[in-house]
XYZ file of C-alpha atoms in Angstrom:
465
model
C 5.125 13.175 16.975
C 7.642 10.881 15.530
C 6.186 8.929 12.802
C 10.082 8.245 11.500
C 11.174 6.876 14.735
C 13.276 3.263 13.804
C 13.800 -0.307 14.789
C 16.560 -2.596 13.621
C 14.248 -5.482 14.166
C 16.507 -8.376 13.204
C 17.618 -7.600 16.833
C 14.038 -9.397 17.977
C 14.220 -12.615 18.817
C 10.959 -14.866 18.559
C 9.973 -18.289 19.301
C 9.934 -19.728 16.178
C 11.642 -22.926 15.000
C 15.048 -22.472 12.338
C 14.046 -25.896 10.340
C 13.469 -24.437 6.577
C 16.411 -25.383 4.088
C 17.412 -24.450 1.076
C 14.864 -27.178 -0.982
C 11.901 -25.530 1.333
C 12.334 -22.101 0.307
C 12.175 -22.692 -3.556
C 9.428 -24.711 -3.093
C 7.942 -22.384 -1.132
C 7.963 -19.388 -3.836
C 7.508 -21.566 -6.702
C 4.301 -22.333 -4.720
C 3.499 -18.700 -4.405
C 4.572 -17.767 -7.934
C 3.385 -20.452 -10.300
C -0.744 -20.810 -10.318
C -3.132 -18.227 -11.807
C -0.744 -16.250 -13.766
C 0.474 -19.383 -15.540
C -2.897 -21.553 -16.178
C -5.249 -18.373 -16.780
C -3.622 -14.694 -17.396
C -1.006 -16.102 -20.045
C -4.223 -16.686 -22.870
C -5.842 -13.420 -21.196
C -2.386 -11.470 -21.838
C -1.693 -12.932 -25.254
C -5.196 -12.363 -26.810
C -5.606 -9.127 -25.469
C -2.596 -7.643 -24.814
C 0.543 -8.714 -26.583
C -0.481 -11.993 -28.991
C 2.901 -14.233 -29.028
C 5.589 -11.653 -27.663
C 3.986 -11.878 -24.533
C 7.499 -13.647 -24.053
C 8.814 -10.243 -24.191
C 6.498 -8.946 -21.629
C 7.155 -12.043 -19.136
C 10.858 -11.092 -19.569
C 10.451 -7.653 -18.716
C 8.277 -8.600 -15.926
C 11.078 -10.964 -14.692
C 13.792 -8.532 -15.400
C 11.921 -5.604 -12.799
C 10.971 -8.345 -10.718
C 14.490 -9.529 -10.524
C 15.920 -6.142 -9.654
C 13.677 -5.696 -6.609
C 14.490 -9.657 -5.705
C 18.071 -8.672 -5.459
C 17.165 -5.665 -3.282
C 15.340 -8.208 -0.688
C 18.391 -10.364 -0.731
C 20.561 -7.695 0.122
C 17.954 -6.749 2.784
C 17.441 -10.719 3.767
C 21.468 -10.906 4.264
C 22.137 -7.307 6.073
C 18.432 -7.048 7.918
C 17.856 -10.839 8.679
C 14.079 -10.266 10.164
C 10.638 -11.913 9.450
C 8.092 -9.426 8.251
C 9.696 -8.791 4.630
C 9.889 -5.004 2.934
C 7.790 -4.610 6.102
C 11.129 -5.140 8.537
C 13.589 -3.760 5.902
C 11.902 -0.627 5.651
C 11.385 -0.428 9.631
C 15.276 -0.079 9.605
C 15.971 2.096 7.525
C 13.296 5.137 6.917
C 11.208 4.647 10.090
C 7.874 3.082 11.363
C 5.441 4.834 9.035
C 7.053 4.282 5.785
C 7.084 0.555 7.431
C 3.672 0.444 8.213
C 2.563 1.644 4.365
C 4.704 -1.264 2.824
C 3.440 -3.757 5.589
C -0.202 -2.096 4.822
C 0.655 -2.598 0.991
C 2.038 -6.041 1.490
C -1.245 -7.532 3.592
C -3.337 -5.831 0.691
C -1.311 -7.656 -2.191
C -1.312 -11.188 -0.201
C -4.904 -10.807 0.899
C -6.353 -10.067 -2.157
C -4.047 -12.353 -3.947
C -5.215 -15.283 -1.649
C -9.203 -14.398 -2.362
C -8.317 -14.298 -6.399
C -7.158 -17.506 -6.789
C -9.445 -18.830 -4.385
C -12.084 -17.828 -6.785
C -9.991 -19.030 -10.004
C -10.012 -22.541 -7.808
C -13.167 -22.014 -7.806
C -14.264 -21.045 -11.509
C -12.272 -24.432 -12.171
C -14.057 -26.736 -9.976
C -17.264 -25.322 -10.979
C -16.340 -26.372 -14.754
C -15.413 -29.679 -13.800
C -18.200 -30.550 -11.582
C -20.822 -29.256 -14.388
C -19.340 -31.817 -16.829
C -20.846 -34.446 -14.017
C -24.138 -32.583 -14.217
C -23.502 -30.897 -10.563
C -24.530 -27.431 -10.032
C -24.756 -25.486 -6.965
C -27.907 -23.843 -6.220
C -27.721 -20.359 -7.348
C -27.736 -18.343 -4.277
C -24.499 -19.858 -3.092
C -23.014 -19.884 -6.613
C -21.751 -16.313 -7.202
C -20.637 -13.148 -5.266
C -22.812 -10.454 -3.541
C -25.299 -10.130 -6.768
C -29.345 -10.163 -5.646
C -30.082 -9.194 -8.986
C -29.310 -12.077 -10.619
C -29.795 -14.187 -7.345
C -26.420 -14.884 -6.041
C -25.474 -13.630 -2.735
C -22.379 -15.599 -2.189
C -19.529 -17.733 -4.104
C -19.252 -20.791 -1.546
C -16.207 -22.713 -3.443
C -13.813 -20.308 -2.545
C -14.984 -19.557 1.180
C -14.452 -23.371 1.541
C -10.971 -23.891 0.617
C -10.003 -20.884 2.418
C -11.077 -22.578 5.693
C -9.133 -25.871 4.393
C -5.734 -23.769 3.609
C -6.141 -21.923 6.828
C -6.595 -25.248 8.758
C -3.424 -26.087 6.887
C -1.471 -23.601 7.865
C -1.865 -23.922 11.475
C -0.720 -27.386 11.253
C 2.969 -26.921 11.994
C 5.177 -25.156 9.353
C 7.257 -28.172 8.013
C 3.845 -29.886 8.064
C 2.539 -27.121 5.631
C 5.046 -26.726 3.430
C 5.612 -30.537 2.832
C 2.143 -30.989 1.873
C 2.247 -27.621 -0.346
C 5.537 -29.361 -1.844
C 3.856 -32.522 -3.203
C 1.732 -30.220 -4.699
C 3.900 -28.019 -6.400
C 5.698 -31.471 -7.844
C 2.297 -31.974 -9.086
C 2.189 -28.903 -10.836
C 5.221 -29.576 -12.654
C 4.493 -32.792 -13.656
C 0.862 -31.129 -15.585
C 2.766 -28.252 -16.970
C 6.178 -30.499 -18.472
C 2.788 -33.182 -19.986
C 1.749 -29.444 -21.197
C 5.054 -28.172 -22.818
C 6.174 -32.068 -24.022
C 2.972 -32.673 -25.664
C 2.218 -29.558 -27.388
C 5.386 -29.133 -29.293
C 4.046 -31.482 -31.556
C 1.340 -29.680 -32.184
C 3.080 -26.385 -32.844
C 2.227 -24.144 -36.268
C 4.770 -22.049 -36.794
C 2.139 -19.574 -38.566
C 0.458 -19.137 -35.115
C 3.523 -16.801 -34.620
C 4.045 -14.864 -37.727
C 2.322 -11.828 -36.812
C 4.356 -11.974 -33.635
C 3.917 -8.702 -32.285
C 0.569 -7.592 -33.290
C -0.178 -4.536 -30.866
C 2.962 -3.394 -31.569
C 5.501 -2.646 -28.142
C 3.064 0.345 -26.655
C 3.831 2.962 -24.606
C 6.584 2.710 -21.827
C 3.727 5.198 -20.108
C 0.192 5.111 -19.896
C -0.408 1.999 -22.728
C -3.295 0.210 -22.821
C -2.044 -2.871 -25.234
C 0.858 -3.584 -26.513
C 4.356 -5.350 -24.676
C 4.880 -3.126 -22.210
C 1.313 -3.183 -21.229
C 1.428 -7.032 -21.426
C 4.671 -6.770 -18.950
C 2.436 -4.677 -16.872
C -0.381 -7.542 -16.865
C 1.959 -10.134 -16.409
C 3.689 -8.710 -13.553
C 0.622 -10.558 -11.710
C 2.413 -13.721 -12.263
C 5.954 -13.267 -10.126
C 3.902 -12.198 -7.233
C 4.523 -13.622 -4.185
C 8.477 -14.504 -4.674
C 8.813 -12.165 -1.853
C 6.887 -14.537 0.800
C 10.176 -16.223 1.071
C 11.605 -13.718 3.033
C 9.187 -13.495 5.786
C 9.292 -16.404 6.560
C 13.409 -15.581 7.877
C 13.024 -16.446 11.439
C 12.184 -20.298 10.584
C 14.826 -20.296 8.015
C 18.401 -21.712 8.837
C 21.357 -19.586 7.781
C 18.797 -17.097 6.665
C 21.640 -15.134 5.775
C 23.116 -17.359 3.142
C 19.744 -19.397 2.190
C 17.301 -16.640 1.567
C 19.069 -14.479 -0.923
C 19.306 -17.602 -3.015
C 15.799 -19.194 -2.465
C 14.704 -16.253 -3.921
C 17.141 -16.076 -6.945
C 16.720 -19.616 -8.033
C 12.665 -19.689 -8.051
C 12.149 -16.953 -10.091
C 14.761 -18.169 -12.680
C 12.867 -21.679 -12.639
C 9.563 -20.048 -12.729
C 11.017 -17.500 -15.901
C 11.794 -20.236 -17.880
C 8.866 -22.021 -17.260
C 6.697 -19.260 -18.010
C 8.231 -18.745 -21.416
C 8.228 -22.363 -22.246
C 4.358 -22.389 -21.473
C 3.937 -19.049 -23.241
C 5.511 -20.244 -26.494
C 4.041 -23.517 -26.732
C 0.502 -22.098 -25.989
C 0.487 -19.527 -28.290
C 2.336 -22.020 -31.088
C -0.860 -24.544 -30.736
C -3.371 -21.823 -30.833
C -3.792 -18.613 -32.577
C -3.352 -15.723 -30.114
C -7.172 -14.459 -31.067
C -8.791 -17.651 -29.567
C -6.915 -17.465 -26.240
C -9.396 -14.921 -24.431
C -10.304 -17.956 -21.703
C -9.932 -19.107 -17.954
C -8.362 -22.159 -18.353
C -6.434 -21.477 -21.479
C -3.909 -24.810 -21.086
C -6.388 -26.890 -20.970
C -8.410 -25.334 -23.627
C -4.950 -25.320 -25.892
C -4.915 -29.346 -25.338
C -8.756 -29.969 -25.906
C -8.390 -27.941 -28.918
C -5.714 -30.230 -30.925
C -7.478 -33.629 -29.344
C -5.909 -34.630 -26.171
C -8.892 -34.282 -24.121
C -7.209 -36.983 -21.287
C -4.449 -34.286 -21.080
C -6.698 -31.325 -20.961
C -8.535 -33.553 -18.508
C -5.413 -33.816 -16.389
C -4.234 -30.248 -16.084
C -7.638 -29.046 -15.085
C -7.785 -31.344 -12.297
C -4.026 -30.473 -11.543
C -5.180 -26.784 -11.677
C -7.585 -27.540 -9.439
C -5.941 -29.168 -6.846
C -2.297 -26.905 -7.057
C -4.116 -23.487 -6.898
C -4.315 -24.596 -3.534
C -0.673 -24.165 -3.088
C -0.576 -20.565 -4.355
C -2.809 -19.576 -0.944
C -1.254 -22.081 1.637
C 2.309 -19.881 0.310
C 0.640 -16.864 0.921
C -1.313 -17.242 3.392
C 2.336 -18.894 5.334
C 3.912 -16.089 4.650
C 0.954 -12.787 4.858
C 0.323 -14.894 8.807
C 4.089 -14.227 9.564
C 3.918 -10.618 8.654
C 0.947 -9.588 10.471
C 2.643 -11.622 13.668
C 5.762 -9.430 13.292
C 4.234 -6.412 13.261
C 1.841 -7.139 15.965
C 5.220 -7.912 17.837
C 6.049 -4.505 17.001
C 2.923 -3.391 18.443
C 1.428 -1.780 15.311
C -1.746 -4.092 15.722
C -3.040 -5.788 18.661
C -1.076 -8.341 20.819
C -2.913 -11.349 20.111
C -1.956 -11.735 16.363
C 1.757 -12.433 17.926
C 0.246 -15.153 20.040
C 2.118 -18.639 19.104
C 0.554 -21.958 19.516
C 1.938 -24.027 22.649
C 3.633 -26.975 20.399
C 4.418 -25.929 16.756
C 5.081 -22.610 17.071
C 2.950 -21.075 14.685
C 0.606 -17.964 14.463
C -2.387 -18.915 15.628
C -4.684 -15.830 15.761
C -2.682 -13.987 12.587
C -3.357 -17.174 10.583
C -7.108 -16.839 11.730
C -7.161 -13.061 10.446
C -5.953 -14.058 7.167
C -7.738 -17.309 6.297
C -10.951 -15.418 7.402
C -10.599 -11.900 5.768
C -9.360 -13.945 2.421
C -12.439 -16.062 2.609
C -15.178 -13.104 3.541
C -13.303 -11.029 0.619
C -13.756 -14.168 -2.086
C -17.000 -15.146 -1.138
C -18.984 -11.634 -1.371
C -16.477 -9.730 -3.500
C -16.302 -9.673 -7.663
C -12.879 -10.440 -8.444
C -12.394 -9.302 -12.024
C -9.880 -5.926 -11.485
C -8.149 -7.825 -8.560
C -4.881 -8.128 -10.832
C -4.790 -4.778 -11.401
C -5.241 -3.537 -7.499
C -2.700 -5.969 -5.742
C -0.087 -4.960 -8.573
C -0.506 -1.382 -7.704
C 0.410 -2.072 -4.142
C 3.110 -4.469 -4.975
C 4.549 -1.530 -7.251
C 3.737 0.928 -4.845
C 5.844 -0.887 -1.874
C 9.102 -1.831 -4.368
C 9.430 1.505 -5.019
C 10.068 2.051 -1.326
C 12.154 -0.835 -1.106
C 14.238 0.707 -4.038
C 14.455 3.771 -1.962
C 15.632 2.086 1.337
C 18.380 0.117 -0.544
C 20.242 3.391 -1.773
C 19.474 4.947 2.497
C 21.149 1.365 3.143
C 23.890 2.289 1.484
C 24.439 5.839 2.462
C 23.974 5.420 6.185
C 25.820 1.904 6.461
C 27.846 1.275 3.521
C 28.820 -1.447 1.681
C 27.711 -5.389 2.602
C 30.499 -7.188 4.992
C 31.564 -10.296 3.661
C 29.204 -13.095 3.412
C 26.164 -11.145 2.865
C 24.578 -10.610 -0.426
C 25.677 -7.386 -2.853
C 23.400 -6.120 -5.181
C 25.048 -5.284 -7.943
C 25.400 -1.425 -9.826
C 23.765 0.834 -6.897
C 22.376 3.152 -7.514
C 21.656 2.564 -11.359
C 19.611 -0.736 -10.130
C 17.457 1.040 -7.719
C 16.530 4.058 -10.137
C 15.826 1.560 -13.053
C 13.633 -0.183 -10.491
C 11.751 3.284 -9.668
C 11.157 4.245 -13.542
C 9.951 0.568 -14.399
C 7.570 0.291 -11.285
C 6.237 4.155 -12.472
C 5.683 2.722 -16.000
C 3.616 -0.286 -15.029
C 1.245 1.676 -12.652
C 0.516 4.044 -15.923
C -0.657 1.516 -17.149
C -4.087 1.005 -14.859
C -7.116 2.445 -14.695
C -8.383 5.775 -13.337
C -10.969 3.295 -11.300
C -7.446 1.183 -9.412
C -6.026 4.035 -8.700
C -9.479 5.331 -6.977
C -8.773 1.822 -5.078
C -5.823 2.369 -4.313
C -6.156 5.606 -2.602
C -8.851 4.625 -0.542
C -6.501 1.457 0.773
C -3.695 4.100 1.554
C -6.398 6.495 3.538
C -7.685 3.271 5.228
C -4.155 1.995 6.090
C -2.979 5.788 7.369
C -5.897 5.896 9.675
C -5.369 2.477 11.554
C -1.315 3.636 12.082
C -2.452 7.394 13.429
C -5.438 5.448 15.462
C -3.850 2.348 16.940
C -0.201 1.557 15.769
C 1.285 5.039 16.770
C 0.283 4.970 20.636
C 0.330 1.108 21.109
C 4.099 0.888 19.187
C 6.790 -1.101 21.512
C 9.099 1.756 20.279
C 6.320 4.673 21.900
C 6.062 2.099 25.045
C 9.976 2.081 25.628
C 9.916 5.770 25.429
């Protein structure tokens, strides 16, 4: 049984259209990146984790998100193939080492997708219920028949709107998730402009005040914060599986990726600083902590604005993801890990049909039934869990085919990169509970028994053979 058996599966061709520049692709992960972590989990990180030098833990969380971002560039350049880590990993260690990360990947995406659903829908439900409008009760909350709920029917709705996005063609998609992300930038600069003139400089006196933690096993502190706030670069990695709709993928995917998670950095900071400069750290424990920031220093209007911004751009966080988690399950149904018709395309634009389906429904069933509140902690343990891999397969890269050719990307000091990349990942997933790790085994059992049931004997590789 040859579970290590590999595929270089750039080598596929597909039926996709090449039509994504260089503008579509930083769009496209700023999309992804820039939603719950930035209007919700910054006031959740400062007031419980790290007060103001949560900047310190966003750039440590940029910094080991960086380092893995240059290891899927080199991968994007050398390995051009939709299906992300997924593909890279397929090359070099073997199908199932390819099949955990893609397992690991559709958990992170999926239950990414269902969390911000629900923080879209925490949002609207504040809005509507300054109108007066309340939902009856039963369809106002997840699975709960205590209390009367039985399911949350915001988020199940704009699931079935983003999915019915999505499966309009891709340039379609990504041109209305664009004018959204514009949006989104145009809330947070009113944000940043506005509140430095309401900045105390007191608010950030005791600037560290849980102390730096431990680099293993904290539970506050900056490195825990870092940890927590790791949640908020997710998804910069959609960008490259989306590669077979990308022209000169080679070129234009190394620095999509690059030059969205510098913008989003700096925006994250800026947002940080200013929020915690308005407010004392201690008051920050909230959902919507930008717009509570603004209401708190009198500019309701603005508060007003972001919160319906919020609203409408958390949207773009699960058209990105869902794109991009559709185009991973279609490449490795190509592969013939799950069943053919997820790599069915639609006659005229070329997109996923059935994998899109999966996605938008699984997200929706997930955030309508499912409590949300340690989703943060389970989709970073996958995303950690996967990187370390891909820090793995960059150093196999290396030994079994060298250095880059010219023209493709080089990441920089192998192998001190990749091991720095190991140790940080390790930190971070100290940091959770014994109750996500639980999770997380039961998600790696779950995944192992669809490859040994299904993937194994239906594999294009095992059919060649």
């Amino acid at each position: 049984m040859d579970i290590f058996r590999k595929k270089d599966v750039s080598k596929s061709r597909t039926g996709m259209k090449r039509h994504l520049k260089i503008h579509d692709l930083i769009l496209l992960g700023i999309g992804a990146m820039v939603g719950t972590g930035i209007f919700t989990i910054t006031g959740i990180g400062a007031a419980n984790y790290a007060g103001p030098s949560l900047i310190i833990s966003i750039i440590i969380s940029a910094l080991c998100v960086s380092i893995s971002a240059l290891f899927f560039a080199e991968f994007a350049s050398r390995i051009p193939a939709n299906g992300g880590a997924y593909s890279y990993i397929y090359a070099v260690f073997g199908e199932f080492p390819a099949w955990l990360a893609g397992w690991l990947t559709i958990m992170e995406f999926m239950t990414a997708i269902s969390g911000v659903a629900s923080g879209w829908g925490s949002y609207l439900k504040g809005l509507l219920s300054g109108f007066g409008i309340q939902l009856p009760t039963a369809l106002n909350g997840t699975f709960n028949p205590k209390v009367g709920t039985y399911v949350d029917l915001l988020p199940i709705l704009v699931l079935l709107f983003v999915t019915a996005v999505v499966l309009l063609n891709s340039k379609a998609a990504l041109r209305f998730n664009s004018a959204l992300v514009v949006l989104k930038f145009s809330a947070l600069a009113l944000f940043v402009i506005a509140g430095l003139f309401f900045i105390k400089p007191e608010n950030w006196s005791n600037f560290a005040p849980f102390g730096f933690g431990e680099i293993y096993g904290g539970k506050v502190g900056i490195m825990a914060g870092a940890s927590l706030m790791f949640f908020a670069f997710l998804g910069f990695e959609s960008i490259s599986m989306a590669v077979d709709e990308i022209k000169e993928p080679q070129k234009n995917v190394p620095r999509g990726i690059v030059l969205s998670l510098t913008i989003v950095t700096i925006l994250y900071i800026l947002v940080t600083l200013v929020l915690t400069g308005i407010v004392h750290y201690t008051k920050l424990n909230v959902s919507d902590a930008v717009a509570f920031a603004l209401r708190s220093v009198g500019l309701g209007w603005a508060a007003n604005y972001v919160s319906v911004v919020a609203i409408l751009t958390l949207i773009t966080v699960c058209i990105s993801m869902t794109f991009a988690l559709s185009r991973m399950i279609y490449s490795i149904a190509r592969d013939g890990l799950l069943p053919r018709s997820f790599r069915q395309l639609t006659d005229t634009s070329r997109v996923p049909k059935n994998a899109t389906i999966l996605v938008g429904l699984a997200s929706a069933v997930c955030a309508g039934i499912f409590p949300l509140a340690s989703i943060a902690s389970f989709l970073n343990i996958c995303t950690l869990a996967y990187l370390i891999l891909l820090a793995l397969a960059i150093l196999k890269l290396r030994r079994d085919k060298g250095m880059p050719q010219a023209g493709e990307f080089k990441t920089p000091f192998v192998p001190v990169l990749p091991i720095l990349s190991i140790i940080i990942c390790l930190s971070f997933m100290t940091q959770y509970t014994k109750e996500t790790w639980q999770a997380f085994g039961i998600a790696l059992l779950v995944g192992s028994l669809i490859y040994f049931g299904y993937g194994y004997k239906h594999s294009e590789i095992y059919a060649d053979h």
